[in-house]
């Protein structure tokens, strides 16, 4: 969630220092962790009129397990092997558990940070949104996209407010031709660019 604070601070600075910037035409875009931050920024800042997420994690509790491992199993393996950030479970241990391991905070604070970093729990606050996920993604499973779309449906969010694309045979980079074209079209339409 601290990365979202930084993104919003950058937006504030850009709007203050760039007179050409149109504060009524702001869209947040990100890929992977950047997609996660774009979603969180769109949830938190009403100036953001649309969000485009390419393969962003939406729930750090249950949706990030990969290769048949649950998230809990990945973290347990990372703790067992004292993984660094490039090894199984290491990145999430560093991001979420390290302060608890060092005795600097309790597990309640860890849980709070995990919730604050999981857009799924706040999806109904999203502005117009577009989601792109590769069905063969080994890093961010496509269930992240399916679940956020289902969360929007459950909360009665009109299907006119979001689009979702799931690419068979594609990995973490989604479809390198279709995704950029759909993204550009979405941003142009939502922000009324060229009108």
Coordinates of C-alpha atoms in Angstrom, one line a residue:
X1 CA 0.0 0.0 0.0
X2 CA 3.0 2.3 0.5
X3 CA 3.6 2.1 -3.3
X4 CA 0.1 3.4 -3.8
X5 CA 0.9 6.4 -1.5
X6 CA 3.9 7.1 -3.7
X7 CA 1.9 6.8 -6.9
X8 CA -0.7 9.3 -5.6
X9 CA 2.0 11.6 -4.4
X10 CA 3.5 11.5 -7.9
X11 CA 0.1 12.3 -9.4
X12 CA -0.2 15.3 -7.0
X13 CA 3.2 16.6 -8.0
X14 CA 2.5 16.1 -11.7
X15 CA -0.8 18.0 -11.5
X16 CA 0.9 20.9 -9.5
X17 CA 3.9 21.2 -11.8
X18 CA 2.4 20.5 -15.2
X19 CA -0.1 23.0 -16.4
X20 CA -0.9 20.9 -19.5
X21 CA -2.1 18.0 -17.3
X22 CA -5.9 17.6 -17.4
X23 CA -7.1 16.5 -14.0
X24 CA -10.4 15.4 -15.5
X25 CA -8.6 12.9 -17.7
X26 CA -6.5 10.6 -15.5
X27 CA -6.1 6.9 -16.0
X28 CA -3.9 4.6 -14.0
X29 CA -2.1 1.8 -15.8
X30 CA 0.2 -0.9 -14.5
X31 CA 1.5 -4.4 -15.1
X32 CA 2.0 -7.0 -12.4
X33 CA 2.8 -5.2 -9.1
X34 CA 2.2 -2.0 -11.1
X35 CA -1.3 -3.3 -12.0
X36 CA -1.9 -3.9 -8.3
X37 CA -0.9 -0.3 -7.5
X38 CA -3.0 1.1 -10.3
X39 CA -6.0 -0.7 -8.9
X40 CA -5.4 0.6 -5.4
X41 CA -4.8 4.1 -6.7
X42 CA -8.1 4.0 -8.6
X43 CA -9.9 2.8 -5.5
X44 CA -8.3 5.5 -3.2
X45 CA -8.2 8.6 -5.5
X46 CA -11.5 9.8 -7.1
X47 CA -9.5 11.9 -9.6
X48 CA -8.6 8.7 -11.4
X49 CA -11.3 8.1 -14.0
X50 CA -10.1 4.7 -15.2
X51 CA -7.7 1.9 -14.4
X52 CA -6.0 -0.6 -16.7
X53 CA -4.6 -3.7 -15.0
X54 CA -2.3 -6.1 -16.7
X55 CA -1.8 -9.2 -14.6
X56 CA -2.0 -7.4 -11.2
X57 CA -2.3 -9.3 -8.0
X58 CA -5.8 -8.7 -6.5
X59 CA -5.6 -10.7 -3.3
X60 CA -2.5 -11.5 -1.3
X61 CA -4.3 -14.1 0.9
X62 CA -5.7 -16.7 -1.4
X63 CA -5.1 -15.9 -5.1
X64 CA -1.3 -15.8 -5.5
X65 CA -0.5 -19.5 -5.0
X66 CA 1.2 -21.0 -8.2
X67 CA 2.2 -24.3 -9.6
X68 CA -0.2 -26.2 -7.4
X69 CA 1.0 -24.5 -4.2
X70 CA -1.3 -22.4 -2.1
X71 CA -0.1 -19.0 -0.9
X72 CA 0.2 -20.3 2.6
X73 CA 2.4 -23.2 1.4
X74 CA 4.6 -20.8 -0.6
X75 CA 5.2 -18.6 2.5
X76 CA 5.8 -21.7 4.7
X77 CA 8.5 -22.9 2.2
X78 CA 10.0 -19.5 2.0
X79 CA 10.3 -19.3 5.8
X80 CA 11.6 -22.9 6.1
X81 CA 14.4 -22.2 3.5
X82 CA 15.0 -18.6 4.6
X83 CA 14.3 -17.6 1.0
X84 CA 15.6 -14.4 -0.5
X85 CA 13.3 -12.3 -2.7
X86 CA 14.1 -14.3 -5.8
X87 CA 13.3 -17.6 -4.2
X88 CA 9.9 -19.3 -3.4
X89 CA 7.9 -17.2 -1.0
X90 CA 10.8 -14.7 -0.4
X91 CA 9.2 -11.6 -2.0
X92 CA 6.0 -11.9 0.0
X93 CA 7.9 -12.6 3.2
X94 CA 10.0 -9.4 2.6
X95 CA 6.9 -7.4 1.7
X96 CA 4.6 -8.5 4.5
X97 CA 6.2 -10.7 7.2
X98 CA 9.7 -9.2 7.7
X99 CA 8.7 -6.7 10.4
X100 CA 6.8 -9.4 12.3
X101 CA 9.8 -11.8 12.0
X102 CA 12.1 -9.0 13.4
X103 CA 9.6 -8.4 16.3
X104 CA 8.8 -4.9 15.1
X105 CA 5.1 -5.5 14.6
X106 CA 2.5 -8.1 15.3
X107 CA 0.5 -10.3 12.9
X108 CA -2.5 -8.0 13.1
X109 CA -0.4 -5.3 11.4
X110 CA 0.7 -7.8 8.8
X111 CA -2.9 -8.8 8.1
X112 CA -3.9 -5.1 7.8
X113 CA -1.1 -4.5 5.3
X114 CA -2.2 -7.5 3.3
X115 CA -5.8 -6.4 3.2
X116 CA -4.8 -2.8 2.3
X117 CA -2.7 -4.2 -0.6
X118 CA -5.5 -6.4 -1.9
X119 CA -7.8 -4.5 -4.3
X120 CA -10.3 -7.4 -4.4
X121 CA -11.7 -6.3 -1.0
X122 CA -12.4 -2.8 -2.3
X123 CA -13.3 -3.5 -5.9
X124 CA -16.7 -1.8 -5.8
X125 CA -14.9 1.5 -5.4
X126 CA -13.0 1.1 -8.7
X127 CA -13.6 3.6 -11.5
X128 CA -14.1 2.3 -15.0
X129 CA -11.6 -0.6 -15.3
X130 CA -10.1 -3.0 -17.7
X131 CA -8.3 -6.2 -16.8
X132 CA -5.9 -8.4 -18.8
X133 CA -4.6 -11.8 -17.6
X134 CA -2.8 -14.6 -19.4
X135 CA -4.3 -18.0 -18.6
X136 CA -0.8 -19.6 -18.4
X137 CA 0.7 -16.9 -16.1
X138 CA 3.2 -18.6 -13.7
X139 CA 3.6 -15.4 -11.6
X140 CA 0.1 -13.9 -11.1
X141 CA -2.6 -16.6 -11.7
X142 CA -5.5 -15.6 -13.8
X143 CA -7.9 -16.3 -10.9
X144 CA -6.8 -12.8 -9.7
X145 CA -8.7 -11.4 -12.7
X146 CA -11.6 -13.8 -12.5
X147 CA -12.2 -13.1 -8.8
X148 CA -12.1 -9.3 -9.1
X149 CA -14.6 -9.5 -12.0
X150 CA -16.8 -11.8 -9.9
X151 CA -16.4 -9.4 -7.0
X152 CA -17.7 -6.5 -9.2
X153 CA -20.6 -8.7 -10.3
X154 CA -21.5 -9.7 -6.7
X155 CA -21.5 -6.0 -5.7
X156 CA -23.9 -5.1 -8.5
X157 CA -21.4 -3.1 -10.5
X158 CA -22.7 -2.6 -14.0
X159 CA -20.8 -4.5 -16.7
X160 CA -20.5 -1.2 -18.6
X161 CA -18.0 -0.1 -15.9
X162 CA -15.4 -2.8 -16.6
X163 CA -13.9 -5.1 -19.3
X164 CA -11.9 -8.2 -18.8
X165 CA -9.7 -10.1 -21.2
X166 CA -8.3 -13.6 -20.5
X167 CA -5.7 -14.8 -23.0
X168 CA -5.4 -18.6 -23.7
X169 CA -1.8 -19.7 -24.1
X170 CA -0.4 -16.4 -22.8
X171 CA 1.7 -15.9 -19.7
X172 CA 2.6 -12.9 -17.5
X173 CA 3.0 -10.5 -20.4
X174 CA -0.6 -11.3 -21.7
X175 CA -1.2 -10.9 -25.4
X176 CA 1.4 -8.5 -26.8
X177 CA -0.8 -7.4 -29.7
X178 CA -4.4 -7.6 -28.4
X179 CA -3.8 -6.2 -24.9
X180 CA -2.1 -2.9 -26.0
X181 CA -4.8 -2.3 -28.7
X182 CA -7.7 -2.9 -26.3
X183 CA -6.0 -0.8 -23.6
X184 CA -5.5 2.2 -26.0
X185 CA -9.1 1.9 -27.2
X186 CA -10.4 1.8 -23.7
X187 CA -8.4 4.8 -22.5
X188 CA -9.4 6.9 -25.5
X189 CA -13.1 6.1 -25.0
X190 CA -13.2 6.5 -21.2
X191 CA -11.2 9.8 -21.2
X192 CA -12.9 11.1 -24.4
X193 CA -9.5 11.7 -26.1
X194 CA -9.8 13.2 -29.5
X195 CA -13.2 14.7 -28.9

